[in-house]
CSV table of C-alpha atoms in Angstrom, one decimal:
chain,number,residue,atom,x,y,z
A,1,MET,CA,315.5,263.5,158.1
A,2,ASN,CA,312.9,261.5,159.5
A,3,GLU,CA,309.5,263.5,159.6
A,4,ASP,CA,309.6,262.0,163.5
A,5,THR,CA,313.0,263.2,164.5
A,6,PRO,CA,312.7,266.0,166.1
A,7,ASP,CA,315.0,269.0,164.6
A,8,PHE,CA,318.1,269.8,166.3
A,9,ASP,CA,317.1,273.6,166.9
A,10,ASP,CA,314.1,271.9,168.0
A,11,VAL,CA,315.5,270.2,170.6
A,12,LEU,CA,317.9,272.8,171.7
A,13,GLN,CA,314.8,275.8,172.2
A,14,ALA,CA,313.2,272.5,174.5
A,15,VAL,CA,316.0,273.3,176.5
A,16,GLY,CA,315.1,276.0,178.7
A,17,PRO,CA,311.8,275.2,179.9
A,18,ARG,CA,313.0,272.0,180.7
A,19,LEU,CA,315.6,273.4,183.1
A,20,ARG,CA,313.4,276.2,184.2
A,21,ALA,CA,310.9,273.1,184.8
A,22,LEU,CA,313.0,271.1,186.8
A,23,ARG,CA,314.3,273.9,189.1
A,24,ARG,CA,311.1,275.0,190.2
A,25,GLN,CA,310.0,271.2,191.0
A,26,ARG,CA,312.7,271.2,193.1
A,27,GLY,CA,312.5,274.3,194.7
A,28,VAL,CA,316.0,275.8,193.9
A,29,THR,CA,316.2,279.4,193.2
A,30,LEU,CA,318.5,280.9,190.8
A,31,ALA,CA,321.2,282.0,193.1
A,32,ARG,CA,321.6,278.9,194.9
A,33,LEU,CA,321.6,277.2,191.5
A,34,SER,CA,324.5,279.5,190.8
A,35,GLU,CA,326.9,278.5,193.9
A,36,SER,CA,326.0,274.7,193.2
A,37,THR,CA,327.3,275.3,189.2
A,38,GLY,CA,329.7,277.8,189.3
A,39,ILE,CA,327.4,279.3,185.9
A,40,SER,CA,326.4,282.7,186.7
A,41,VAL,CA,322.6,284.1,187.5
A,42,SER,CA,322.7,285.7,184.2
A,43,THR,CA,323.6,282.6,182.0
A,44,LEU,CA,321.3,280.6,184.3
A,45,SER,CA,318.3,282.6,183.6
A,46,ARG,CA,319.1,283.3,179.6
A,47,LEU,CA,319.7,279.3,179.9
A,48,GLU,CA,316.2,278.9,181.1
A,49,SER,CA,314.5,281.7,178.5
A,50,GLY,CA,316.0,280.3,175.3
A,51,GLN,CA,317.9,283.7,175.4
A,52,ARG,CA,321.4,281.2,176.0
A,53,ARG,CA,321.9,278.4,173.5
A,54,PRO,CA,322.8,275.3,175.7
A,55,THR,CA,326.7,274.1,175.5
A,56,LEU,CA,327.7,270.7,177.0
A,57,GLU,CA,329.9,272.7,179.3
A,58,LEU,CA,326.8,274.5,181.0
A,59,LEU,CA,324.6,271.5,180.9
A,60,LEU,CA,327.2,269.1,182.5
A,61,PRO,CA,327.2,270.6,185.6
A,62,LEU,CA,323.6,271.4,185.8
A,63,ALA,CA,322.3,267.4,184.7
A,64,ARG,CA,324.6,267.0,188.5
A,65,ALA,CA,323.5,269.9,190.2
A,66,HIS,CA,319.9,268.3,189.1
A,67,GLN,CA,320.8,264.7,189.9
A,68,VAL,CA,319.7,263.8,186.2
A,69,GLN,CA,321.3,262.4,183.0
A,70,LEU,CA,322.7,264.8,180.2
A,71,ASP,CA,319.7,262.7,177.7
A,72,GLU,CA,316.8,263.8,180.3
A,73,LEU,CA,317.7,267.6,180.2
A,74,VAL,CA,318.0,267.7,176.0
A,75,GLY,CA,315.0,265.5,175.9
A,76,ALA,CA,317.0,263.2,173.7
A,77,PRO,CA,315.0,260.3,172.1
A,78,ALA,CA,315.4,256.7,173.1
A,79,THR,CA,318.1,254.8,171.6
A,80,GLY,CA,317.5,251.2,171.2
A,81,ASP,CA,317.6,250.4,174.8
A,82,PRO,CA,317.1,246.7,175.3
A,83,ARG,CA,315.2,246.0,178.6
A,84,VAL,CA,311.4,245.5,178.3
A,85,HIS,CA,309.8,248.8,179.2
A,86,ALA,CA,306.2,247.2,179.2
A,87,ARG,CA,303.1,249.4,180.2
A,88,PRO,CA,301.4,248.6,183.5
A,89,ILE,CA,297.6,247.1,183.2
A,90,GLN,CA,295.5,248.0,186.0
A,91,ARG,CA,292.9,245.3,186.9
A,92,HIS,CA,290.4,246.0,189.7
A,93,GLY,CA,292.5,247.9,191.6
A,94,ALA,CA,296.1,245.7,191.1
A,95,THR,CA,298.7,246.8,189.0
A,96,PHE,CA,299.9,244.1,187.0
A,97,ILE,CA,303.9,245.0,184.5
A,98,PRO,CA,304.1,242.0,181.8
A,99,LEU,CA,308.1,241.0,182.0
A,100,THR,CA,307.3,239.2,178.5
A,101,ARG,CA,306.2,240.4,175.5
A,102,ARG,CA,305.8,236.9,173.4
A,103,PRO,CA,302.2,235.4,172.7
A,104,GLY,CA,301.6,232.3,174.2
A,105,GLY,CA,304.3,230.3,176.5
A,106,LEU,CA,305.2,231.3,179.8
A,107,GLN,CA,304.3,235.1,180.6
A,108,ALA,CA,305.9,237.0,183.5
A,109,PHE,CA,304.3,239.4,185.7
A,110,LYS,CA,305.4,241.6,188.3
A,111,GLN,CA,301.9,242.4,190.7
A,112,ILE,CA,301.1,245.5,193.0
A,113,VAL,CA,298.2,244.2,195.2
A,114,PRO,CA,297.1,247.0,197.0
A,115,PRO,CA,296.2,246.8,201.1
A,116,ARG,CA,293.2,243.9,201.5
A,117,TRP,CA,292.5,243.8,197.8
A,118,GLY,CA,290.6,240.6,197.3
A,119,GLU,CA,289.5,240.2,200.6
A,120,GLY,CA,285.7,241.3,199.9
A,121,GLY,CA,284.4,237.5,199.4
A,122,ALA,CA,285.0,236.8,195.8
A,123,GLU,CA,284.7,233.3,195.0
A,124,PRO,CA,287.9,230.7,193.9
A,125,GLN,CA,288.6,230.6,189.8
A,126,VAL,CA,289.2,227.9,188.3
A,127,HIS,CA,290.6,227.9,184.6
A,128,GLU,CA,293.7,225.9,182.5
A,129,GLY,CA,297.3,226.7,183.1
A,130,TYR,CA,299.6,226.3,185.6
A,131,ASP,CA,300.9,229.5,187.9
A,132,TRP,CA,304.0,229.7,189.9
A,133,MET,CA,304.3,233.2,192.4
A,134,TYR,CA,307.2,234.5,194.8
A,135,VAL,CA,306.6,237.2,197.0
A,136,LEU,CA,308.7,240.4,197.1
A,137,SER,CA,307.1,242.0,199.9
A,138,GLY,CA,303.9,242.2,202.3
A,139,ARG,CA,301.7,239.0,202.2
A,140,ILE,CA,299.7,237.1,199.9
A,141,ARG,CA,296.7,235.1,201.2
A,142,LEU,CA,296.2,232.2,198.6
A,143,ARG,CA,293.4,229.9,198.8
A,144,LEU,CA,294.3,226.6,197.0
A,145,GLY,CA,291.1,224.1,197.6
A,146,GLU,CA,291.2,223.0,200.8
A,147,ASN,CA,294.1,225.3,201.8
A,148,ASP,CA,294.4,228.6,203.0
A,149,LEU,CA,297.7,229.7,203.1
A,150,ILE,CA,299.6,233.3,204.2
A,151,LEU,CA,302.9,233.7,201.9
A,152,GLY,CA,305.3,236.2,203.1
A,153,PRO,CA,308.7,237.5,201.3
A,154,GLY,CA,310.5,235.2,199.7
A,155,GLU,CA,308.1,232.6,199.6
A,156,VAL,CA,306.7,230.4,196.4
A,157,ALA,CA,303.4,228.7,195.6
A,158,GLU,CA,303.4,226.9,192.4
A,159,PHE,CA,299.7,225.0,191.4
A,160,ASP,CA,297.4,223.6,188.4
A,161,THR,CA,295.1,226.4,188.0
A,162,ARG,CA,292.4,223.6,187.8
A,163,ILE,CA,292.3,223.5,191.4
A,164,PRO,CA,289.9,226.2,192.6
A,165,HIS,CA,292.4,228.9,193.6
A,166,LEU,CA,292.3,232.9,194.7
A,167,PHE,CA,294.5,235.2,196.3
A,168,SER,CA,294.3,238.2,197.6
A,169,ASN,CA,296.3,240.9,200.2
A,170,PRO,CA,295.4,240.5,204.0
A,171,GLY,CA,297.3,243.6,205.0
A,172,SER,CA,297.6,246.8,205.6
A,173,GLU,CA,300.6,247.4,203.5
A,174,PRO,CA,300.6,247.0,199.5
A,175,ALA,CA,301.9,243.2,198.4
A,176,GLU,CA,304.2,242.5,195.7
A,177,LEU,CA,305.0,239.5,194.3
A,178,LEU,CA,306.3,238.2,190.6
A,179,THR,CA,304.0,235.2,189.1
A,180,LEU,CA,304.8,232.8,185.5
A,181,PHE,CA,301.7,231.8,184.2
A,182,GLY,CA,301.8,228.9,181.8
A,183,PRO,CA,299.5,226.7,179.7
A,184,GLN,CA,298.5,223.5,180.9
A,185,GLY,CA,301.2,220.9,181.3
A,186,GLU,CA,304.1,223.7,180.8
A,187,ARG,CA,305.6,224.4,184.2
A,188,MET,CA,308.9,225.9,185.4
A,189,HIS,CA,311.7,224.1,184.8
A,190,VAL,CA,314.3,224.4,187.9
A,191,ARG,CA,317.6,223.0,186.5
A,192,ALA,CA,319.8,223.7,190.2
A,193,ARG,CA,318.2,222.3,193.4
A,194,PRO,CA,320.5,222.2,196.7
A,195,SER,CA,321.9,219.3,197.5
A,196,PRO,CA,320.3,217.6,200.4
A,197,LYS,CA,322.2,218.0,203.9
């Protein structure tokens, strides 16, 4: 067995404390949990203390009652999930969540921008590249060359980053946006456009 793989008995031993923590986190008594699952209070107590070995017939109703996946109850290891689980990056109070992993080429990010972020008199910047942004929620102020724009949900901006630019959140609520950034000359390719009316 791989030394990084938890031993089966260790996994089962960890279930009790996890069950107790979930129940306490939700503010549920053993008696109330017993009513909702049909499992006796004494069995629940023994499960939480590790005196009773967890079985599937006990864990399924508990997972349902706590509204969690069964593998969360047992602390199962990750199993080849194909989704990208990128770690958020904090920069100057804003959160950047990378959505692409490959270096170079187009890079995609989800950004969460706190209220009034960037409104403190920073100067527009210039650098190599091409940027595309789509506002999911809130409002984004984009200063681009001589233009000063407010973008709302569903609005998109694309620009050459050699033009002086700066974006901020002028609102009192957080704003969320998707951005694609590419090297100079690499633009997004729109394959389908609505037909003119």
